PDB file of C-alpha atoms in Angstrom:
ATOM      1  CA  SER A   5       0.440  12.738  20.214  1.00 75.00           C
ATOM      2  CA  LEU A   6       1.364  10.044  22.695  1.00 83.00           C
ATOM      3  CA  GLU A   7       5.062  10.486  23.391  1.00 86.00           C
ATOM      4  CA  ASN A   8       5.753   7.410  25.555  1.00 88.00           C
ATOM      5  CA  SER A   9       2.689   5.177  25.757  1.00 90.00           C
ATOM      6  CA  ALA A  10       2.248   2.068  23.670  1.00 94.00           C
ATOM      7  CA  VAL A  11      -1.182   1.982  22.021  1.00 95.00           C
ATOM      8  CA  TYR A  12      -3.175  -1.207  21.425  1.00 96.00           C
ATOM      9  CA  ALA A  13      -6.268  -1.103  19.225  1.00 97.00           C
ATOM     10  CA  LYS A  14      -8.474  -3.993  20.352  1.00 97.00           C
ATOM     11  CA  ARG A  15     -11.202  -5.729  18.318  1.00 97.00           C
ATOM     12  CA  PHE A  16     -13.817  -3.474  16.730  1.00 97.00           C
ATOM     13  CA  THR A  17     -11.936  -0.251  17.508  1.00 97.00           C
ATOM     14  CA  THR A  18     -10.377   2.323  15.195  1.00 96.00           C
ATOM     15  CA  VAL A  19      -7.234   4.338  15.762  1.00 95.00           C
ATOM     16  CA  SER A  20      -7.063   7.526  13.703  1.00 94.00           C
ATOM     17  CA  GLY A  21      -4.984  10.635  13.743  1.00 89.00           C
ATOM     18  CA  ASN A  22      -2.030  12.477  12.348  1.00 90.00           C
ATOM     19  CA  GLY A  23       0.104  12.544  15.435  1.00 86.00           C
ATOM     20  CA  TYR A  24       2.964  10.613  16.913  1.00 94.00           C
ATOM     21  CA  PHE A  25       2.759   7.244  18.655  1.00 95.00           C
ATOM     22  CA  GLY A  26       6.025   7.266  20.604  1.00 96.00           C
ATOM     23  CA  GLY A  27       5.668   3.914  22.360  1.00 96.00           C
ATOM     24  CA  GLY A  28       4.578   1.894  19.345  1.00 97.00           C
ATOM     25  CA  LEU A  29       1.203   0.964  17.896  1.00 97.00           C
ATOM     26  CA  THR A  30      -0.495  -2.431  17.634  1.00 98.00           C
ATOM     27  CA  ILE A  31      -3.600  -2.944  15.505  1.00 98.00           C
ATOM     28  CA  GLU A  32      -5.139  -6.204  16.691  1.00 98.00           C
ATOM     29  CA  LYS A  33      -7.493  -8.599  14.892  1.00 98.00           C
ATOM     30  CA  LEU A  34     -10.677  -6.858  13.629  1.00 98.00           C
ATOM     31  CA  ALA A  35      -9.355  -3.391  14.524  1.00 98.00           C
ATOM     32  CA  SER A  36      -8.701  -0.542  12.070  1.00 97.00           C
ATOM     33  CA  LEU A  37      -6.149   2.184  11.440  1.00 97.00           C
ATOM     34  CA  VAL A  38      -7.100   5.432   9.649  1.00 96.00           C
ATOM     35  CA  ILE A  39      -4.341   7.883   8.797  1.00 95.00           C
ATOM     36  CA  GLY A  40      -5.479  11.389   9.689  1.00 91.00           C
ATOM     37  CA  ASP A  41      -8.539  12.449  11.606  1.00 87.00           C
ATOM     38  CA  THR A  42     -10.903  11.041   9.001  1.00 85.00           C
ATOM     39  CA  ALA A  43     -10.868   9.059   5.774  1.00 85.00           C
ATOM     40  CA  GLY A  44     -10.899  11.231   2.662  1.00 90.00           C
ATOM     41  CA  ILE A  45      -8.260  13.721   3.801  1.00 92.00           C
ATOM     42  CA  ALA A  46      -4.624  12.755   3.210  1.00 95.00           C
ATOM     43  CA  ASP A  47      -2.295  13.086   6.181  1.00 96.00           C
ATOM     44  CA  THR A  48       0.811  11.703   7.913  1.00 96.00           C
ATOM     45  CA  MET A  49       1.041   9.354  10.901  1.00 97.00           C
ATOM     46  CA  ARG A  50       4.285   8.719  12.787  1.00 97.00           C
ATOM     47  CA  VAL A  51       5.024   5.611  14.833  1.00 97.00           C
ATOM     48  CA  ASN A  52       8.109   5.050  16.967  1.00 97.00           C
ATOM     49  CA  LYS A  53       9.537   1.633  17.885  1.00 97.00           C
ATOM     50  CA  GLN A  54       7.125  -0.695  16.086  1.00 98.00           C
ATOM     51  CA  LEU A  55       3.881  -0.832  14.133  1.00 98.00           C
ATOM     52  CA  THR A  56       2.269  -4.259  14.494  1.00 98.00           C
ATOM     53  CA  LEU A  57      -0.552  -5.242  12.152  1.00 98.00           C
ATOM     54  CA  SER A  58      -2.352  -8.376  13.270  1.00 98.00           C
ATOM     55  CA  GLY A  59      -4.168 -10.700  10.889  1.00 96.00           C
ATOM     56  CA  ALA A  60      -7.699  -9.584   9.981  1.00 97.00           C
ATOM     57  CA  SER A  61      -6.890  -5.935  10.709  1.00 98.00           C
ATOM     58  CA  ASP A  62      -7.606  -3.079   8.310  1.00 98.00           C
ATOM     59  CA  ILE A  63      -5.732   0.066   7.268  1.00 97.00           C
ATOM     60  CA  TYR A  64      -7.388   2.889   5.336  1.00 97.00           C
ATOM     61  CA  ILE A  65      -5.094   4.951   3.086  1.00 97.00           C
ATOM     62  CA  ASP A  66      -6.054   7.970   0.959  1.00 97.00           C
ATOM     63  CA  LEU A  67      -4.187   8.404  -2.339  1.00 97.00           C
ATOM     64  CA  SER A  68      -4.466  11.221  -4.861  1.00 97.00           C
ATOM     65  CA  ASP A  69      -3.616  11.097  -8.557  1.00 96.00           C
ATOM     66  CA  ASP A  70      -0.199  12.616  -7.731  1.00 96.00           C
ATOM     67  CA  PRO A  71       2.186   9.718  -6.915  1.00 96.00           C
ATOM     68  CA  GLY A  72       4.977  11.947  -5.581  1.00 92.00           C
ATOM     69  CA  GLY A  73       2.620  14.047  -3.511  1.00 90.00           C
ATOM     70  CA  SER A  74       4.168  17.316  -4.688  1.00 90.00           C
ATOM     71  CA  ALA A  75       0.926  18.975  -5.832  1.00 93.00           C
ATOM     72  CA  LYS A  76      -1.589  16.821  -3.939  1.00 95.00           C
ATOM     73  CA  THR A  77      -0.889  14.969  -0.713  1.00 95.00           C
ATOM     74  CA  ASN A  78      -1.200  11.249  -0.008  1.00 97.00           C
ATOM     75  CA  ASP A  79      -1.462   9.379   3.273  1.00 97.00           C
ATOM     76  CA  ILE A  80       1.825   8.018   4.604  1.00 97.00           C
ATOM     77  CA  ILE A  81       2.920   6.190   7.751  1.00 98.00           C
ATOM     78  CA  ILE A  82       6.449   6.972   8.937  1.00 98.00           C
ATOM     79  CA  ILE A  83       7.841   4.240  11.184  1.00 98.00           C
ATOM     80  CA  SER A  84      10.976   4.877  13.228  1.00 98.00           C
ATOM     81  CA  GLY A  85      11.433   1.193  13.912  1.00 98.00           C
ATOM     82  CA  ASP A  86       9.962  -2.049  12.593  1.00 98.00           C
ATOM     83  CA  LEU A  87       6.828  -3.024  10.713  1.00 98.00           C
ATOM     84  CA  VAL A  88       5.405  -6.355  11.881  1.00 98.00           C
ATOM     85  CA  VAL A  89       2.797  -8.118   9.714  1.00 98.00           C
ATOM     86  CA  GLN A  90       1.106 -11.020  11.519  1.00 97.00           C
ATOM     87  CA  GLY A  91      -1.285 -12.693   9.086  1.00 97.00           C
ATOM     88  CA  VAL A  92      -3.439 -11.205   6.336  1.00 98.00           C
ATOM     89  CA  VAL A  93      -3.890  -7.429   6.573  1.00 98.00           C
ATOM     90  CA  ASP A  94      -6.261  -5.522   4.283  1.00 98.00           C
ATOM     91  CA  VAL A  95      -5.107  -2.086   3.120  1.00 98.00           C
ATOM     92  CA  HIS A  96      -8.109  -0.212   1.721  1.00 97.00           C
ATOM     93  CA  ILE A  97      -7.073   2.379  -0.857  1.00 97.00           C
ATOM     94  CA  ASN A  98      -9.394   5.381  -1.086  1.00 97.00           C
ATOM     95  CA  LEU A  99      -8.932   7.151  -4.428  1.00 96.00           C
ATOM     96  CA  LEU A 100      -9.218  10.854  -3.653  1.00 96.00           C
ATOM     97  CA  ASP A 101      -9.297  11.862  -7.329  1.00 94.00           C
ATOM     98  CA  GLY A 102     -11.052   8.836  -8.787  1.00 91.00           C
ATOM     99  CA  ASP A 103      -7.949   7.187 -10.245  1.00 91.00           C
ATOM    100  CA  LEU A 104      -4.230   6.595  -9.757  1.00 94.00           C
ATOM    101  CA  GLU A 105      -1.633   7.886 -12.192  1.00 94.00           C
ATOM    102  CA  GLU A 106       1.397   5.783 -13.065  1.00 95.00           C
ATOM    103  CA  GLY A 107       4.260   6.184 -10.632  1.00 96.00           C
ATOM    104  CA  THR A 108       5.453   5.291  -7.159  1.00 97.00           C
ATOM    105  CA  TYR A 109       3.198   5.933  -4.148  1.00 98.00           C
ATOM    106  CA  THR A 110       5.049   5.661  -0.823  1.00 98.00           C
ATOM    107  CA  LEU A 111       2.698   4.086   1.730  1.00 98.00           C
ATOM    108  CA  PHE A 112       5.197   3.504   4.574  1.00 98.00           C
ATOM    109  CA  THR A 113       8.724   4.625   5.336  1.00 98.00           C
ATOM    110  CA  ILE A 114      10.434   2.170   7.689  1.00 98.00           C
ATOM    111  CA  SER A 115      13.768   2.774   9.411  1.00 98.00           C
ATOM    112  CA  GLY A 116      13.944  -0.769  10.799  1.00 98.00           C
ATOM    113  CA  ASP A 117      12.973  -4.171   9.468  1.00 97.00           C
ATOM    114  CA  ILE A 118       9.837  -5.734   8.059  1.00 97.00           C
ATOM    115  CA  ASN A 119       8.895  -8.832  10.028  1.00 97.00           C
ATOM    116  CA  GLY A 120       6.306 -11.025   8.324  1.00 96.00           C
ATOM    117  CA  GLU A 121       5.282 -11.679   4.755  1.00 96.00           C
ATOM    118  CA  LEU A 122       4.426  -8.786   2.426  1.00 95.00           C
ATOM    119  CA  GLU A 123       2.309 -11.261   0.431  1.00 96.00           C
ATOM    120  CA  ASN A 124      -0.109 -11.050   3.376  1.00 97.00           C
ATOM    121  CA  VAL A 125      -0.708  -7.342   2.735  1.00 97.00           C
ATOM    122  CA  HIS A 126      -3.745  -7.204   0.443  1.00 97.00           C
ATOM    123  CA  LEU A 127      -4.577  -3.985  -1.378  1.00 97.00           C
ATOM    124  CA  ILE A 128      -8.340  -3.409  -1.601  1.00 97.00           C
ATOM    125  CA  GLY A 129     -10.103  -0.898  -3.859  1.00 96.00           C
ATOM    126  CA  ILE A 130      -7.726  -0.818  -6.827  1.00 95.00           C
ATOM    127  CA  SER A 131      -8.391  -4.133  -8.556  1.00 91.00           C
ATOM    128  CA  SER A 132      -8.879  -2.356 -11.905  1.00 88.00           C
ATOM    129  CA  VAL A 133      -5.431  -0.717 -11.661  1.00 91.00           C
ATOM    130  CA  ALA A 134      -2.274  -2.619 -12.623  1.00 90.00           C
ATOM    131  CA  HIS A 135      -0.013  -2.418  -9.566  1.00 94.00           C
ATOM    132  CA  THR A 136       2.591  -4.092  -7.398  1.00 95.00           C
ATOM    133  CA  LEU A 137       3.476  -3.693  -3.743  1.00 97.00           C
ATOM    134  CA  GLU A 138       7.240  -3.433  -3.302  1.00 96.00           C
ATOM    135  CA  TYR A 139       9.754  -2.826  -0.523  1.00 96.00           C
ATOM    136  CA  SER A 140      12.946  -0.979  -1.398  1.00 93.00           C
ATOM    137  CA  ASN A 141      15.361   1.281   0.474  1.00 94.00           C
ATOM    138  CA  GLY A 142      13.181   1.528   3.577  1.00 97.00           C
ATOM    139  CA  ASN A 143       9.989   2.326   1.672  1.00 98.00           C
ATOM    140  CA  LEU A 144       6.922   0.165   1.181  1.00 98.00           C
ATOM    141  CA  VAL A 145       5.493   1.473  -2.071  1.00 98.00           C
ATOM    142  CA  LEU A 146       2.594   0.952  -4.416  1.00 97.00           C
ATOM    143  CA  GLU A 147       4.002   0.892  -7.932  1.00 96.00           C
ATOM    144  CA  VAL A 148       1.575   1.748 -10.749  1.00 95.00           C
ATOM    145  CA  PRO A 149       3.278   0.945 -14.077  1.00 92.00           C
ATOM    146  CA  VAL A 150       2.962   2.866 -17.304  1.00 85.00           C
ATOM    147  CA  ILE A 151       0.299   1.227 -19.452  1.00 76.00           C
ATOM    148  CA  ARG A 152       0.490   1.627 -23.208  1.00 64.00           C
ATOM    149  CA  SER A 153      -2.208   3.430 -25.154  1.00 71.00           C
ATOM    150  CA  PRO A 154      -4.962   1.251 -26.638  1.00 73.00           C
ATOM    151  CA  ALA A 155      -3.897  -0.528 -29.813  1.00 73.00           C
ATOM    152  CA  THR A 156      -4.477  -3.744 -31.683  1.00 77.00           C
ATOM    153  CA  VAL A 157      -2.188  -6.456 -30.334  1.00 70.00           C
ATOM    154  CA  VAL A 158      -1.434  -9.882 -31.748  1.00 75.00           C
ATOM    155  CA  TRP A 159      -0.329 -12.932 -29.762  1.00 71.00           C
ATOM    156  CA  GLU A 160       3.111 -14.067 -30.947  1.00 72.00           C
ATOM    157  CA  GLY A 161       4.157 -16.551 -28.237  1.00 66.00           C
ATOM    158  CA  SER A 162       7.753 -16.746 -29.391  1.00 66.00           C
ATOM    159  CA  HIS A 163       9.326 -15.234 -26.271  1.00 65.00           C
ATOM    160  CA  ASN A 164       8.369 -17.768 -23.592  1.00 69.00           C
ATOM    161  CA  ASN A 165       4.783 -18.776 -24.341  1.00 68.00           C
ATOM    162  CA  GLU A 166       3.436 -16.909 -21.270  1.00 69.00           C
ATOM    163  CA  TRP A 167      -0.067 -15.490 -21.622  1.00 70.00           C
ATOM    164  CA  ASP A 168      -0.411 -12.295 -19.570  1.00 68.00           C
ATOM    165  CA  ILE A 169      -1.330  -8.650 -20.011  1.00 62.00           C
ATOM    166  CA  TYR A 170       1.842  -6.580 -19.657  1.00 59.00           C
ATOM    167  CA  THR A 171       4.718  -8.606 -18.264  1.00 66.00           C
ATOM    168  CA  THR A 172       6.153 -10.697 -21.109  1.00 65.00           C
ATOM    169  CA  LEU A 173       7.105  -9.821 -24.668  1.00 65.00           C
ATOM    170  CA  ASN A 174       4.673 -12.221 -26.364  1.00 67.00           C
ATOM    171  CA  TRP A 175       2.440  -9.534 -27.848  1.00 66.00           C
ATOM    172  CA  LEU A 176       3.079  -7.499 -30.991  1.00 68.00           C
ATOM    173  CA  ASN A 177       1.794  -3.913 -30.866  1.00 70.00           C
ATOM    174  CA  ASN A 178      -0.336  -3.085 -33.943  1.00 65.00           C
ATOM    175  CA  GLY A 179       0.170  -6.723 -34.994  1.00 58.00           C
TER     176      GLY A 179
END
């Protein structure tokens, strides 16, 4: 733990750990952040004042198949202050159990504000999983929706003529 010092991760460096960064933490361009001592083991990192993620930086987060973390733990970053996103940041999701179950995975808790665009936070490693990244009530969460069981569906198009997988009501289940 670093109680008072601000920490700056410069290019080509990695900050890892499960301690407390009391003076804030900045992950600069081409630097990485790993929660815990190593990837593959879920842990908690705490940052006071501000976590700044520069464009072209990377974060590595371990998630289990337990969204709430009650039976199996997930990585989380607890920020007592602000989250600053400066450009495109890649968040690499490591699936500890091979898949994600539907539910809400809390990635960050933030007591302050989010400065920057959440659209610039790209989730890597879960392209085959339906998901959204959302901010609500001080939590930045990965939401994995419930997906229906396989069935025959028929395109109806009477709702709004949108063609998508699970958002609109244009499909009839068991046609």
